[in-house]
Amino acid sequence: MHEFQKTYAYRPEINYRGSIKLLARVINEQKERYTVQTIYGARPAVVKGKLRHDASSREDFPSVGDWIVLKQNNPHDVLIIDELLPRFSSIVRKADELETNAQILASNVTKVFIVLSLEEKINVRKLERFLVTVWESGASPIIILSKADLVEDLEATKQKIDQVALGIPVLAWDAVNKIGKEEIRNTIHVDDTIVLIGNSGVGKSTLINHLLGKEMLKTQAVRDSDKRGRHTTTHRELFRLPEGGVIIDTPGMRSFLLWAGEESGLSHTFSDIQMLIEKCRFNDCLHDTEPDCAVKEALAAGELEKERWDSYVKLQKELAYLERRQNARLAAEEKKKWKKATMQHRMR
Ligand SMILES: Nc1nc2c(ncn2[C@@H]2O[C@H](COP(=O)(O)OP(=O)(O)OP(=O)(O)O)[C@@H](O)[C@H]2O)c(=O)[nH]1
Ligand SMILES: [Zn+2]
């Protein structure tokens, strides 16, 4: 593996076999103007030709974190992105409630740090939502409890979260006394691409700065008096960590809505409920009036929290709704493509 691949968290899943000179990773995107990291350094790039021609939706365009193939790599030209290498994961958001055309916020992410501030009351329902989204993306979640200096009984909070985390690492972090950084750092490997999500003000920028070992991002106290934007010096959105691995921090990354993928995110997050459902007498149990329903029994016995069950049902409904809309959009797109193809055919 080339040194450049190592430092930019290349993974074998990308499976690139061409010339190393033409391989690059997208480190910034602004309205289809890209900055890509190549073996010669960071360079501006645009999408042209085949890739643009073949693109049928926004998802077919590169986004931060993507590995791409360049048409040429000549220090004097603006580089042309010729091919998008298949992603092994992507963090996706729908722009608003009605929009079902996905926007990719970050590609090829291996781990997502879900940051919850101990200053606020922990909202386990929101955590469940984050977990579903992360599992759907193809990355794995790690929960970080920030502002640990502000809580008296850390263990009690941890226990509450463990019930929802079901085995996912839960790490405490205190930026004031710099306690917990090593544990966080130890979860990051050289081929990891990390993304942080969490409410505004929970300390994401602060943690990123600590991991980077320098003030790359402005934190809130500073930003209040200077509203010009979060990045201090560069327009980079993908940052190299000093001990290996990279972090992606794109605008809009920080809060996002659910995106319908496979059901796997839901069953991963609610594996306890999944196990119960498998015990229901009927395969198509609606957990309503059916006899021998393991879900109803667990609810009655207090083994399954009513709020957790409601949260599961709600998320399931939302995903089903999104999936129907997505399918409708895909069908419309297919139709359009087909129309275009037959028109071209007729013109020949
Ligand atoms: N007491 C305490 N304060 C912290 C800690 N970490 C961050 N803060 C403070 O919390 C405030 C918000 O931190 P940021 O890092 O800007 O939060 P953010 O999550 O990046 O916020 P957004 O950019 O709005 O998403 C700042 O004033 C930080 O100094 C911590 O561990 N303990
Ligand atoms: Zn049932």
PDB file of N, CA, C and O and ligand atoms in Angstrom, residues 115 119 146-150 173-177 198-207 209 217-223 230 254, ligand 1:
ATOM      1  N   VAL A 115     -22.229  11.657  20.110  1.00  0.00           N
ATOM      2  CA  VAL A 115     -21.831  12.430  21.287  1.00  0.00           C
ATOM      3  C   VAL A 115     -23.061  12.910  22.055  1.00  0.00           C
ATOM      4  O   VAL A 115     -23.930  13.577  21.511  1.00  0.00           O
ATOM      5  N   GLU A 119     -24.347  17.143  30.422  1.00  0.00           N
ATOM      6  CA  GLU A 119     -24.942  18.372  30.952  1.00  0.00           C
ATOM      7  C   GLU A 119     -26.455  18.333  30.776  1.00  0.00           C
ATOM      8  O   GLU A 119     -27.202  18.891  31.569  1.00  0.00           O
ATOM      9  N   SER A 146     -20.003  13.231  26.734  1.00  0.00           N
ATOM     10  CA  SER A 146     -19.124  14.389  26.886  1.00  0.00           C
ATOM     11  C   SER A 146     -19.479  15.192  28.130  1.00  0.00           C
ATOM     12  O   SER A 146     -20.526  14.985  28.739  1.00  0.00           O
ATOM     13  N   LYS A 147     -18.604  16.094  28.480  1.00  0.00           N
ATOM     14  CA  LYS A 147     -18.754  16.974  29.647  1.00  0.00           C
ATOM     15  C   LYS A 147     -18.907  16.161  30.932  1.00  0.00           C
ATOM     16  O   LYS A 147     -19.745  16.465  31.785  1.00  0.00           O
ATOM     17  N   ALA A 148     -18.080  15.137  31.041  1.00  0.00           N
ATOM     18  CA  ALA A 148     -18.129  14.256  32.214  1.00  0.00           C
ATOM     19  C   ALA A 148     -17.780  15.011  33.489  1.00  0.00           C
ATOM     20  O   ALA A 148     -18.114  14.556  34.589  1.00  0.00           O
ATOM     21  N   ASP A 149     -17.141  16.175  33.342  1.00  0.00           N
ATOM     22  CA  ASP A 149     -16.811  16.984  34.526  1.00  0.00           C
ATOM     23  C   ASP A 149     -18.071  17.573  35.173  1.00  0.00           C
ATOM     24  O   ASP A 149     -18.047  17.995  36.316  1.00  0.00           O
ATOM     25  N   LEU A 150     -19.171  17.599  34.446  1.00  0.00           N
ATOM     26  CA  LEU A 150     -20.375  18.254  34.954  1.00  0.00           C
ATOM     27  C   LEU A 150     -21.376  17.297  35.595  1.00  0.00           C
ATOM     28  O   LEU A 150     -22.479  17.698  35.961  1.00  0.00           O
ATOM     29  N   TRP A 173     -15.989  11.340  28.503  1.00  0.00           N
ATOM     30  CA  TRP A 173     -14.972  12.301  28.051  1.00  0.00           C
ATOM     31  C   TRP A 173     -15.168  13.637  28.747  1.00  0.00           C
ATOM     32  O   TRP A 173     -16.273  14.162  28.782  1.00  0.00           O
ATOM     33  N   ASP A 174     -14.076  14.146  29.298  1.00  0.00           N
ATOM     34  CA  ASP A 174     -14.104  15.418  30.010  1.00  0.00           C
ATOM     35  C   ASP A 174     -13.007  16.296  29.411  1.00  0.00           C
ATOM     36  O   ASP A 174     -11.816  16.054  29.622  1.00  0.00           O
ATOM     37  N   ALA A 175     -13.441  17.296  28.632  1.00  0.00           N
ATOM     38  CA  ALA A 175     -12.478  18.138  27.912  1.00  0.00           C
ATOM     39  C   ALA A 175     -11.764  19.115  28.834  1.00  0.00           C
ATOM     40  O   ALA A 175     -10.656  19.561  28.546  1.00  0.00           O
ATOM     41  N   VAL A 176     -12.409  19.456  29.955  1.00  0.00           N
ATOM     42  CA  VAL A 176     -11.827  20.429  30.869  1.00  0.00           C
ATOM     43  C   VAL A 176     -10.583  19.851  31.544  1.00  0.00           C
ATOM     44  O   VAL A 176      -9.528  20.481  31.579  1.00  0.00           O
ATOM     45  N   ASN A 177     -10.709  18.625  32.032  1.00  0.00           N
ATOM     46  CA  ASN A 177      -9.563  17.992  32.691  1.00  0.00           C
ATOM     47  C   ASN A 177      -8.844  17.002  31.781  1.00  0.00           C
ATOM     48  O   ASN A 177      -7.962  16.263  32.217  1.00  0.00           O
ATOM     49  N   GLY A 198     -24.378  14.514  16.912  1.00  0.00           N
ATOM     50  CA  GLY A 198     -24.897  14.868  18.227  1.00  0.00           C
ATOM     51  C   GLY A 198     -25.477  16.270  18.199  1.00  0.00           C
ATOM     52  O   GLY A 198     -25.210  17.040  17.272  1.00  0.00           O
ATOM     53  N   ASN A 199     -26.265  16.599  19.198  1.00  0.00           N
ATOM     54  CA  ASN A 199     -26.912  17.913  19.264  1.00  0.00           C
ATOM     55  C   ASN A 199     -25.889  19.042  19.248  1.00  0.00           C
ATOM     56  O   ASN A 199     -24.726  18.838  19.589  1.00  0.00           O
ATOM     57  N   SER A 200     -26.368  20.214  18.925  1.00  0.00           N
ATOM     58  CA  SER A 200     -25.514  21.392  18.953  1.00  0.00           C
ATOM     59  C   SER A 200     -25.057  21.663  20.381  1.00  0.00           C
ATOM     60  O   SER A 200     -25.834  21.576  21.324  1.00  0.00           O
ATOM     61  N   GLY A 201     -23.783  21.944  20.522  1.00  0.00           N
ATOM     62  CA  GLY A 201     -23.256  22.339  21.819  1.00  0.00           C
ATOM     63  C   GLY A 201     -22.816  21.210  22.729  1.00  0.00           C
ATOM     64  O   GLY A 201     -22.417  21.446  23.869  1.00  0.00           O
ATOM     65  N   VAL A 202     -22.878  19.975  22.247  1.00  0.00           N
ATOM     66  CA  VAL A 202     -22.477  18.860  23.116  1.00  0.00           C
ATOM     67  C   VAL A 202     -20.952  18.720  23.203  1.00  0.00           C
ATOM     68  O   VAL A 202     -20.445  17.987  24.050  1.00  0.00           O
ATOM     69  N   GLY A 203     -20.241  19.427  22.321  1.00  0.00           N
ATOM     70  CA  GLY A 203     -18.779  19.408  22.406  1.00  0.00           C
ATOM     71  C   GLY A 203     -18.090  18.637  21.288  1.00  0.00           C
ATOM     72  O   GLY A 203     -16.974  18.152  21.460  1.00  0.00           O
ATOM     73  N   LYS A 204     -18.718  18.541  20.126  1.00  0.00           N
ATOM     74  CA  LYS A 204     -18.121  17.804  19.005  1.00  0.00           C
ATOM     75  C   LYS A 204     -16.849  18.482  18.498  1.00  0.00           C
ATOM     76  O   LYS A 204     -15.821  17.836  18.343  1.00  0.00           O
ATOM     77  N   SER A 205     -16.945  19.808  18.277  1.00  0.00           N
ATOM     78  CA  SER A 205     -15.761  20.526  17.773  1.00  0.00           C
ATOM     79  C   SER A 205     -14.622  20.452  18.781  1.00  0.00           C
ATOM     80  O   SER A 205     -13.459  20.275  18.401  1.00  0.00           O
ATOM     81  N   THR A 206     -14.977  20.596  20.042  1.00  0.00           N
ATOM     82  CA  THR A 206     -13.967  20.533  21.097  1.00  0.00           C
ATOM     83  C   THR A 206     -13.232  19.191  21.053  1.00  0.00           C
ATOM     84  O   THR A 206     -12.004  19.137  21.088  1.00  0.00           O
ATOM     85  N   LEU A 207     -13.991  18.106  20.922  1.00  0.00           N
ATOM     86  CA  LEU A 207     -13.377  16.782  20.878  1.00  0.00           C
ATOM     87  C   LEU A 207     -12.527  16.607  19.614  1.00  0.00           C
ATOM     88  O   LEU A 207     -11.413  16.075  19.677  1.00  0.00           O
ATOM     89  N   ASN A 209     -10.987  18.906  17.939  1.00  0.00           N
ATOM     90  CA  ASN A 209      -9.744  19.664  18.141  1.00  0.00           C
ATOM     91  C   ASN A 209      -8.762  18.899  19.031  1.00  0.00           C
ATOM     92  O   ASN A 209      -7.566  18.886  18.764  1.00  0.00           O
ATOM     93  N   LEU A 217     -11.110  23.589  14.397  1.00  0.00           N
ATOM     94  CA  LEU A 217     -12.507  24.008  14.347  1.00  0.00           C
ATOM     95  C   LEU A 217     -12.766  25.010  15.459  1.00  0.00           C
ATOM     96  O   LEU A 217     -12.225  24.894  16.554  1.00  0.00           O
ATOM     97  N   LYS A 218     -13.613  25.974  15.155  1.00  0.00           N
ATOM     98  CA  LYS A 218     -14.002  26.924  16.183  1.00  0.00           C
ATOM     99  C   LYS A 218     -15.041  26.277  17.077  1.00  0.00           C
ATOM    100  O   LYS A 218     -15.932  25.591  16.594  1.00  0.00           O
ATOM    101  N   THR A 219     -14.942  26.548  18.357  1.00  0.00           N
ATOM    102  CA  THR A 219     -15.970  26.033  19.257  1.00  0.00           C
ATOM    103  C   THR A 219     -16.941  27.163  19.573  1.00  0.00           C
ATOM    104  O   THR A 219     -16.686  28.312  19.231  1.00  0.00           O
ATOM    105  N   GLN A 220     -18.042  26.821  20.228  1.00  0.00           N
ATOM    106  CA  GLN A 220     -19.156  27.763  20.326  1.00  0.00           C
ATOM    107  C   GLN A 220     -18.856  29.117  20.955  1.00  0.00           C
ATOM    108  O   GLN A 220     -19.310  30.134  20.443  1.00  0.00           O
ATOM    109  N   ALA A 221     -18.128  29.121  22.052  1.00  0.00           N
ATOM    110  CA  ALA A 221     -17.866  30.374  22.745  1.00  0.00           C
ATOM    111  C   ALA A 221     -17.217  31.380  21.797  1.00  0.00           C
ATOM    112  O   ALA A 221     -17.552  32.555  21.785  1.00  0.00           O
ATOM    113  N   VAL A 222     -16.307  30.887  20.985  1.00  0.00           N
ATOM    114  CA  VAL A 222     -15.605  31.743  20.030  1.00  0.00           C
ATOM    115  C   VAL A 222     -16.554  32.152  18.910  1.00  0.00           C
ATOM    116  O   VAL A 222     -16.583  33.287  18.487  1.00  0.00           O
ATOM    117  N   ARG A 223     -17.345  31.170  18.478  1.00  0.00           N
ATOM    118  CA  ARG A 223     -18.159  31.395  17.302  1.00  0.00           C
ATOM    119  C   ARG A 223     -19.246  32.445  17.515  1.00  0.00           C
ATOM    120  O   ARG A 223     -19.644  33.111  16.580  1.00  0.00           O
ATOM    121  N   ARG A 230     -17.493  28.137  10.684  1.00  0.00           N
ATOM    122  CA  ARG A 230     -16.852  27.334  11.705  1.00  0.00           C
ATOM    123  C   ARG A 230     -15.381  27.058  11.440  1.00  0.00           C
ATOM    124  O   ARG A 230     -14.608  26.913  12.365  1.00  0.00           O
ATOM    125  N   ARG A 254     -24.086  17.284  11.233  1.00  0.00           N
ATOM    126  CA  ARG A 254     -24.266  17.191  12.672  1.00  0.00           C
ATOM    127  C   ARG A 254     -25.654  16.814  13.130  1.00  0.00           C
ATOM    128  O   ARG A 254     -25.834  16.288  14.209  1.00  0.00           O
TER     129      ARG A 254
HETATM  130  N1  LIG B   1     -17.592  21.666  30.974  1.00  0.00           N
HETATM  131  C1  LIG B   1     -17.307  21.200  29.764  1.00  0.00           C
HETATM  132  N2  LIG B   1     -17.537  21.974  28.678  1.00  0.00           N
HETATM  133  C2  LIG B   1     -17.241  21.493  27.462  1.00  0.00           C
HETATM  134  C3  LIG B   1     -16.694  20.190  27.285  1.00  0.00           C
HETATM  135  N3  LIG B   1     -16.533  19.991  25.959  1.00  0.00           N
HETATM  136  C4  LIG B   1     -16.953  21.107  25.328  1.00  0.00           C
HETATM  137  N4  LIG B   1     -17.382  22.029  26.240  1.00  0.00           N
HETATM  138  C5  LIG B   1     -17.928  23.371  25.945  1.00  0.00           C
HETATM  139  O1  LIG B   1     -19.196  23.249  25.326  1.00  0.00           O
HETATM  140  C6  LIG B   1     -19.398  24.303  24.386  1.00  0.00           C
HETATM  141  C7  LIG B   1     -19.829  23.731  23.048  1.00  0.00           C
HETATM  142  O2  LIG B   1     -18.760  22.985  22.511  1.00  0.00           O
HETATM  143  P1  LIG B   1     -18.573  22.751  20.933  1.00  0.00           P
HETATM  144  O3  LIG B   1     -17.378  21.857  20.787  1.00  0.00           O
HETATM  145  O4  LIG B   1     -18.567  24.022  20.191  1.00  0.00           O
HETATM  146  O5  LIG B   1     -19.918  21.957  20.591  1.00  0.00           O
HETATM  147  P2  LIG B   1     -20.400  21.342  19.184  1.00  0.00           P
HETATM  148  O6  LIG B   1     -21.014  20.030  19.499  1.00  0.00           O
HETATM  149  O7  LIG B   1     -19.268  21.347  18.229  1.00  0.00           O
HETATM  150  O8  LIG B   1     -21.517  22.361  18.759  1.00  0.00           O
HETATM  151  P3  LIG B   1     -22.095  22.642  17.272  1.00  0.00           P
HETATM  152  O9  LIG B   1     -20.961  23.188  16.473  1.00  0.00           O
HETATM  153  O10 LIG B   1     -23.186  23.635  17.487  1.00  0.00           O
HETATM  154  O11 LIG B   1     -22.606  21.350  16.742  1.00  0.00           O
HETATM  155  C8  LIG B   1     -18.092  25.082  24.322  1.00  0.00           C
HETATM  156  O12 LIG B   1     -18.229  26.244  25.083  1.00  0.00           O
HETATM  157  C9  LIG B   1     -17.085  24.134  24.938  1.00  0.00           C
HETATM  158  O13 LIG B   1     -16.019  24.793  25.543  1.00  0.00           O
HETATM  159  C10 LIG B   1     -16.456  19.388  28.467  1.00  0.00           C
HETATM  160  O14 LIG B   1     -15.998  18.244  28.413  1.00  0.00           O
HETATM  161  N5  LIG B   1     -16.786  19.956  29.661  1.00  0.00           N
END
